[in-house]
Coordinates of C-alpha atoms and ligand atoms in Angstrom, one line a residue:
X15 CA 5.6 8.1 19.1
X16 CA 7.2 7.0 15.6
X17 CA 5.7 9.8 13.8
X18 CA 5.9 13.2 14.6
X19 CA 3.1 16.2 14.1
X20 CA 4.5 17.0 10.6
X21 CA 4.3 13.0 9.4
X22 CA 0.8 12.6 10.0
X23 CA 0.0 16.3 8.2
X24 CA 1.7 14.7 4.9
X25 CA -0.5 11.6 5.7
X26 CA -3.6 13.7 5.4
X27 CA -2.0 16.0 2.7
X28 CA -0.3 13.5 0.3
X29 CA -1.5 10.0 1.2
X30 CA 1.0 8.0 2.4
X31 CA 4.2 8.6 4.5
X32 CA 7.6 6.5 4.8
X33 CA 8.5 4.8 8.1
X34 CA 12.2 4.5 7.9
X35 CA 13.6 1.1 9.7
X36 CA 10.2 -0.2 10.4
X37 CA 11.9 -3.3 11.1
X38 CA 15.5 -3.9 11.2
X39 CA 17.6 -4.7 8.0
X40 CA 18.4 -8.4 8.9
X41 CA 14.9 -9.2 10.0
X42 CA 14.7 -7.8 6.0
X43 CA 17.8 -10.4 4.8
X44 CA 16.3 -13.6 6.7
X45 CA 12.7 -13.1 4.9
X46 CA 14.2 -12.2 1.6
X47 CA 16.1 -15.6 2.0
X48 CA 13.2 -17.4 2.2
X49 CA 11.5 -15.5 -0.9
X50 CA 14.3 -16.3 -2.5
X51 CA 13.9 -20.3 -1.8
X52 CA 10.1 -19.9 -2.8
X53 CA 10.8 -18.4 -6.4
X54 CA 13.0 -21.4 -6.7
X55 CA 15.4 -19.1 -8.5
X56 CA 19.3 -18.6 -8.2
X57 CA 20.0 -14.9 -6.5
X58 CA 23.5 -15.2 -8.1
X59 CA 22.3 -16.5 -11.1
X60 CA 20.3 -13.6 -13.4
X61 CA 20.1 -15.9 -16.0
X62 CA 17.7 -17.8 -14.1
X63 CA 15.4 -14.4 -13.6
X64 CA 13.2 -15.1 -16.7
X65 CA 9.9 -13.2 -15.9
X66 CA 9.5 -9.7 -14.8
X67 CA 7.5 -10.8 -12.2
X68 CA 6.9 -13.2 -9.7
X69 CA 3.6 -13.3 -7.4
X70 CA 4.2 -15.2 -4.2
X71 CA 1.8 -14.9 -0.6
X72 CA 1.1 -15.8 2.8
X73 CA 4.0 -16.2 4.3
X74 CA 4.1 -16.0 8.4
X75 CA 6.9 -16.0 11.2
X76 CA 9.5 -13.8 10.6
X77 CA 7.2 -11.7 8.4
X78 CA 5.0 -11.5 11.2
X79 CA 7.7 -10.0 13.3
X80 CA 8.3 -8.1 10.6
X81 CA 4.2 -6.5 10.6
X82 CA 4.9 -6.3 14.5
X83 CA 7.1 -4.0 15.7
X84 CA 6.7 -1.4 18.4
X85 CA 7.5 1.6 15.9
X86 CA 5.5 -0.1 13.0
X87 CA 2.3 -0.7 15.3
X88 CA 2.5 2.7 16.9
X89 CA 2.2 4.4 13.4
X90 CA -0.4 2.3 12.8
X91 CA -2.1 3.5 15.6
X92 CA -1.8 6.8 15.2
X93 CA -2.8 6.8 11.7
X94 CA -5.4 4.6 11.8
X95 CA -6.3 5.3 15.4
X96 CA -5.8 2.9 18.5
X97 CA -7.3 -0.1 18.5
X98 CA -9.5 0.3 15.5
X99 CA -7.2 -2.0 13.2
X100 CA -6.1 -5.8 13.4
X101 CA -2.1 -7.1 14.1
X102 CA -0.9 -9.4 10.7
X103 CA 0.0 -12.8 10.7
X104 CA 1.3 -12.9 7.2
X105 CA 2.2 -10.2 4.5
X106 CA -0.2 -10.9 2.1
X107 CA 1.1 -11.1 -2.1
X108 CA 5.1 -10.0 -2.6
X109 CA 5.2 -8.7 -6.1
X110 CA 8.9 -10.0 -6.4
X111 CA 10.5 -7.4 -9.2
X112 CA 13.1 -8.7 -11.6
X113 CA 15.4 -6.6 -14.1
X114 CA 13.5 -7.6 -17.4
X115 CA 13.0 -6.4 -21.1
X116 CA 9.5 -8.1 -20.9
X117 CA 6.6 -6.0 -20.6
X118 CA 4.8 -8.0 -16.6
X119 CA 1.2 -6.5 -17.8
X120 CA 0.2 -5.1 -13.9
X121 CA 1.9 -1.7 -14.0
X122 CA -1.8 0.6 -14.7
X123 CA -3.0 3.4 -12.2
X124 CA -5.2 2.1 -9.5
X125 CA -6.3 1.7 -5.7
X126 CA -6.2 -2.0 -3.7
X127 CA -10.0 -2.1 -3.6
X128 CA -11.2 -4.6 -0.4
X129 CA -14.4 -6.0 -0.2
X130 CA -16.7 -8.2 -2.7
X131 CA -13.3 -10.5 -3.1
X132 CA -15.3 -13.2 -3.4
X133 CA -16.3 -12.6 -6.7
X134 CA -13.9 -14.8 -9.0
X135 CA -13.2 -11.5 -11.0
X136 CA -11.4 -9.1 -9.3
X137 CA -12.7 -6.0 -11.5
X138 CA -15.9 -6.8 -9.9
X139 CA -14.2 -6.4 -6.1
X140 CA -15.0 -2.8 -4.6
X141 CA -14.0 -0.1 -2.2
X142 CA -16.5 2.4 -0.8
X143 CA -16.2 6.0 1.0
X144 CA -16.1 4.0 4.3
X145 CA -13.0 2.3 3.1
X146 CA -14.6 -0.6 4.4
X147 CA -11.8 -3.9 4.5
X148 CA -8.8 -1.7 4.7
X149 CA -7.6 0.6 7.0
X150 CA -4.4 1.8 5.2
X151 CA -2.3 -0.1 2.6
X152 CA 1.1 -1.2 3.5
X153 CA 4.3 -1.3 1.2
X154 CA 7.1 -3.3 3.0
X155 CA 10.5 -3.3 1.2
X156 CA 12.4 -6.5 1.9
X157 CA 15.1 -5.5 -0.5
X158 CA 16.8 -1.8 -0.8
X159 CA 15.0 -0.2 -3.1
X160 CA 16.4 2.7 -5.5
X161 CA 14.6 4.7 -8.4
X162 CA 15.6 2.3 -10.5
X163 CA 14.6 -1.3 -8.7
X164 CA 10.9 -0.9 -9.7
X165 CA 10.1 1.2 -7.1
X166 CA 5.8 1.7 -6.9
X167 CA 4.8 4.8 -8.3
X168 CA 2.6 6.6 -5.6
X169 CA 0.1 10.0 -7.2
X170 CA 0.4 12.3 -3.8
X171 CA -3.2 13.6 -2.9
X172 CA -4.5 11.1 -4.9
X173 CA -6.7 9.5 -2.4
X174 CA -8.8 12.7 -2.4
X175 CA -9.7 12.5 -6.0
X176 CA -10.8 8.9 -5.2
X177 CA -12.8 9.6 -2.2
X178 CA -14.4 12.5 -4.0
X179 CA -15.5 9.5 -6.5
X180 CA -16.4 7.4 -3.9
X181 CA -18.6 9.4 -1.6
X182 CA -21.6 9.9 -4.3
X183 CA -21.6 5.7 -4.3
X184 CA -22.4 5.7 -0.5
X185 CA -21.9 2.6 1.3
X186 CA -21.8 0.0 -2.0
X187 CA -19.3 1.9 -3.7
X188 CA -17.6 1.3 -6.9
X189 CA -16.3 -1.7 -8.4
X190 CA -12.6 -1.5 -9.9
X191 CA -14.1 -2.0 -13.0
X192 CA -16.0 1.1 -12.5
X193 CA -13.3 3.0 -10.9
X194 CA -11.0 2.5 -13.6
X195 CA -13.4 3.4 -16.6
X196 CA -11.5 6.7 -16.4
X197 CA -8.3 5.4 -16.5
X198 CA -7.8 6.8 -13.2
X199 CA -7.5 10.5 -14.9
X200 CA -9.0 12.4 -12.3
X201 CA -5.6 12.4 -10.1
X202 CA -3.1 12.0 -13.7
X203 CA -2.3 15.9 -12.7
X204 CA -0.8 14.5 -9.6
X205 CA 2.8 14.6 -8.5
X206 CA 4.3 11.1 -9.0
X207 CA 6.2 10.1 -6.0
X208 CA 8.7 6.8 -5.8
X209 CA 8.1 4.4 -2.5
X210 CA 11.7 4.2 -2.4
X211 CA 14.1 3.2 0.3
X212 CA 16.3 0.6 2.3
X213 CA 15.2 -2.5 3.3
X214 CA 12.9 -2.4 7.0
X215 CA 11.2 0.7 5.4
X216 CA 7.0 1.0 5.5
X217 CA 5.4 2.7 3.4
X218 CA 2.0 3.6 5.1
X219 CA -0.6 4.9 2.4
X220 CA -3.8 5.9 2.5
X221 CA -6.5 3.4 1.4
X222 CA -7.5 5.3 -1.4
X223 CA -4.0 6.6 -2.7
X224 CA -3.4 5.7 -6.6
X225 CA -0.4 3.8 -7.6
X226 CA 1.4 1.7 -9.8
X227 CA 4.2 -0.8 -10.5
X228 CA 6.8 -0.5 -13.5
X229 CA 9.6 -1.7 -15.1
X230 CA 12.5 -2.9 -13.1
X231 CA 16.0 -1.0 -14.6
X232 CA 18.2 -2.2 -12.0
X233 CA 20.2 -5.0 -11.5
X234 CA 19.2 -6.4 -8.1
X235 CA 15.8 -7.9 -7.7
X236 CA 12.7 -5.8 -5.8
X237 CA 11.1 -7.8 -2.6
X238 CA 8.0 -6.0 -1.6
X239 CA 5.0 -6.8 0.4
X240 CA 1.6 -4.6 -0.4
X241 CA -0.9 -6.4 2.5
X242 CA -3.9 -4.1 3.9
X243 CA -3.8 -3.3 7.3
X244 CA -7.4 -4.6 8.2
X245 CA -10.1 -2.6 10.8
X246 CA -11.0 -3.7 13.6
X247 CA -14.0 -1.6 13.2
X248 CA -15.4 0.4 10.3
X249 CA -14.4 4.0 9.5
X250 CA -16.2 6.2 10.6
X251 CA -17.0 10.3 9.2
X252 CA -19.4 11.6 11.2
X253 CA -18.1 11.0 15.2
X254 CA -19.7 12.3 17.9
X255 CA -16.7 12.9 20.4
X256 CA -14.4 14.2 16.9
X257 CA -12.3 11.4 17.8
X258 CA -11.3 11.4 13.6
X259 CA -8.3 8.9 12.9
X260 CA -6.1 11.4 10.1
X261 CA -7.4 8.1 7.5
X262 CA -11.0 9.5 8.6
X263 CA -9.8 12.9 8.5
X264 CA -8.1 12.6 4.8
X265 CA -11.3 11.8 3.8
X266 CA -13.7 14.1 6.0
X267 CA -10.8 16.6 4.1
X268 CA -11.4 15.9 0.6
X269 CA -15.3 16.1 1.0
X270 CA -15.3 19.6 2.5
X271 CA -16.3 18.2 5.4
X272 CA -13.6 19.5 8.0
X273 CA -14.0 23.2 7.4
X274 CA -10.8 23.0 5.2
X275 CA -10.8 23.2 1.2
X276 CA -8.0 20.5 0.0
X277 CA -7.5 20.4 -3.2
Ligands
LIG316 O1 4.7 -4.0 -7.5 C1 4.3 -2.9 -7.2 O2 5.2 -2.0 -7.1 C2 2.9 -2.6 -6.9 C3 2.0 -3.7 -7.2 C4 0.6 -3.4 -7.0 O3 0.2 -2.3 -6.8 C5 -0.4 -4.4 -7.0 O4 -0.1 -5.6 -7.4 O5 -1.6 -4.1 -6.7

């Protein structure tokens, strides 16, 4: 299996873990190519790199072999358990990351919420206890990525303070809006984790795990993809065979409901 005993207790513990070469550094180069091509910039031209940030999405082949690998699928099973989440055809948005003085405006606290998107404002979209729409939330780096590059900013054993938030809500939940009327305070005493690493590395985090972009103060560009990994079915807490995925059992942690106190 890709991950071993220890992995998937940091999973349940801090919310996310790293899966080094996820898929192999050229399969990284080749897709980056193309990204390059879509931003219709010059890679050896930074004088062409005027925004902070560029948004680009849906982008198939490669980056479908790139979702698809055996050790990338077999982490996904055993986080989110076998056969209760959907293969990717594309990589949803790539936040491409550029050295800049200019503030990009998207770098708050906050969890990829996943259902209700078809409201036109996405403070209005929600997540609820059940995590229903998202199994886990996926970071793909297409470009090596150092403290420095932009790296995401992940709060480790966030995702309990948000399903502690989330569980009086019941099966509507919250709206962003409503989740981020704190500020996203209740996990600010967290430890702030980067989701760095070389290109091919997958960051597999928790639904509910609190993070953030920032400033890029490097030279070379950041290409990441942030796509959910989508169920197959809906989470479930209460199981009668116990069968708990650890995504099911981070929560069932958090709520006192695994004969365990996590903080
Ligand atoms: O660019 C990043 O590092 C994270 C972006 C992000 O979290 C988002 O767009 O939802």
């Amino acid at each position: 299996m890709t991950l071993s005993p220890a992995d998937i207790q940091a999973f349940i513990r801090d919310g996310y873990v790293a899966v080094p070469d996820a898929f192999p550094h050229a399969l990284a180069d080749r897709c980056r190519a193309i990204l390059w091509r879509a931003t219709g910039l010059d890679p050896d031209r930074p004088e062409t790199w005027t925004k902070p940030v560029v948004r680009l999405d849906q982008f198939a082949g490669p980056f479908a072999e790139a979702a698809n690998t055996p050790p990338l699928t077999r982490a996904c099973d055993q986080l989110a358990g076998p056969g209760r989440w959907l293969p990717r055809g594309t990589l949803g948005t790539f936040p491409i990351r550029f050295p800049s003085a200019e503030d990009s405006g998207d770098t708050g606290w906050h969890i990829d919420v996943s259902f209700g998107t078809e409201s036109p404002d996405f403070m209005q979209w929600r997540a609820n206890i059940f995590s229903k729409g998202r199994a886990l939330l996926m970071l793909f780096l297409f470009s090596d990525v150092g403290a420095n590059d932009a790296p995401t900013r992940l709060r480790a054993g966030s995702h309990r303070d948000i399903a502690r938030r989330l569980a009086p809500a019941g099966e509507a939940g919250l709206t962003l809006g409503e989740l981020a009327a704190t500020g996203f305070a209740e996990s600010a005493r967290r430890e702030e984790r980067l989701a760095t690493g070389p290109a091919g590395t997958v960051f597999l985090c928790h639904p509910f795990l609190v993070h953030a972009a920032q400033p890029h103060r490097g030279t070379a560009p950041r290409f990441m993809a942030q796509p959910p990994l989508l169920p197959r079915e809906p989470l479930s807490l209460e199981r009668v065979d116990g069968d708990y995925s650890p995504v099911e059992v981070a929560i069932r942690e958090a709520l006192g409901m695994e004969g365990v106190s996590a903080s």
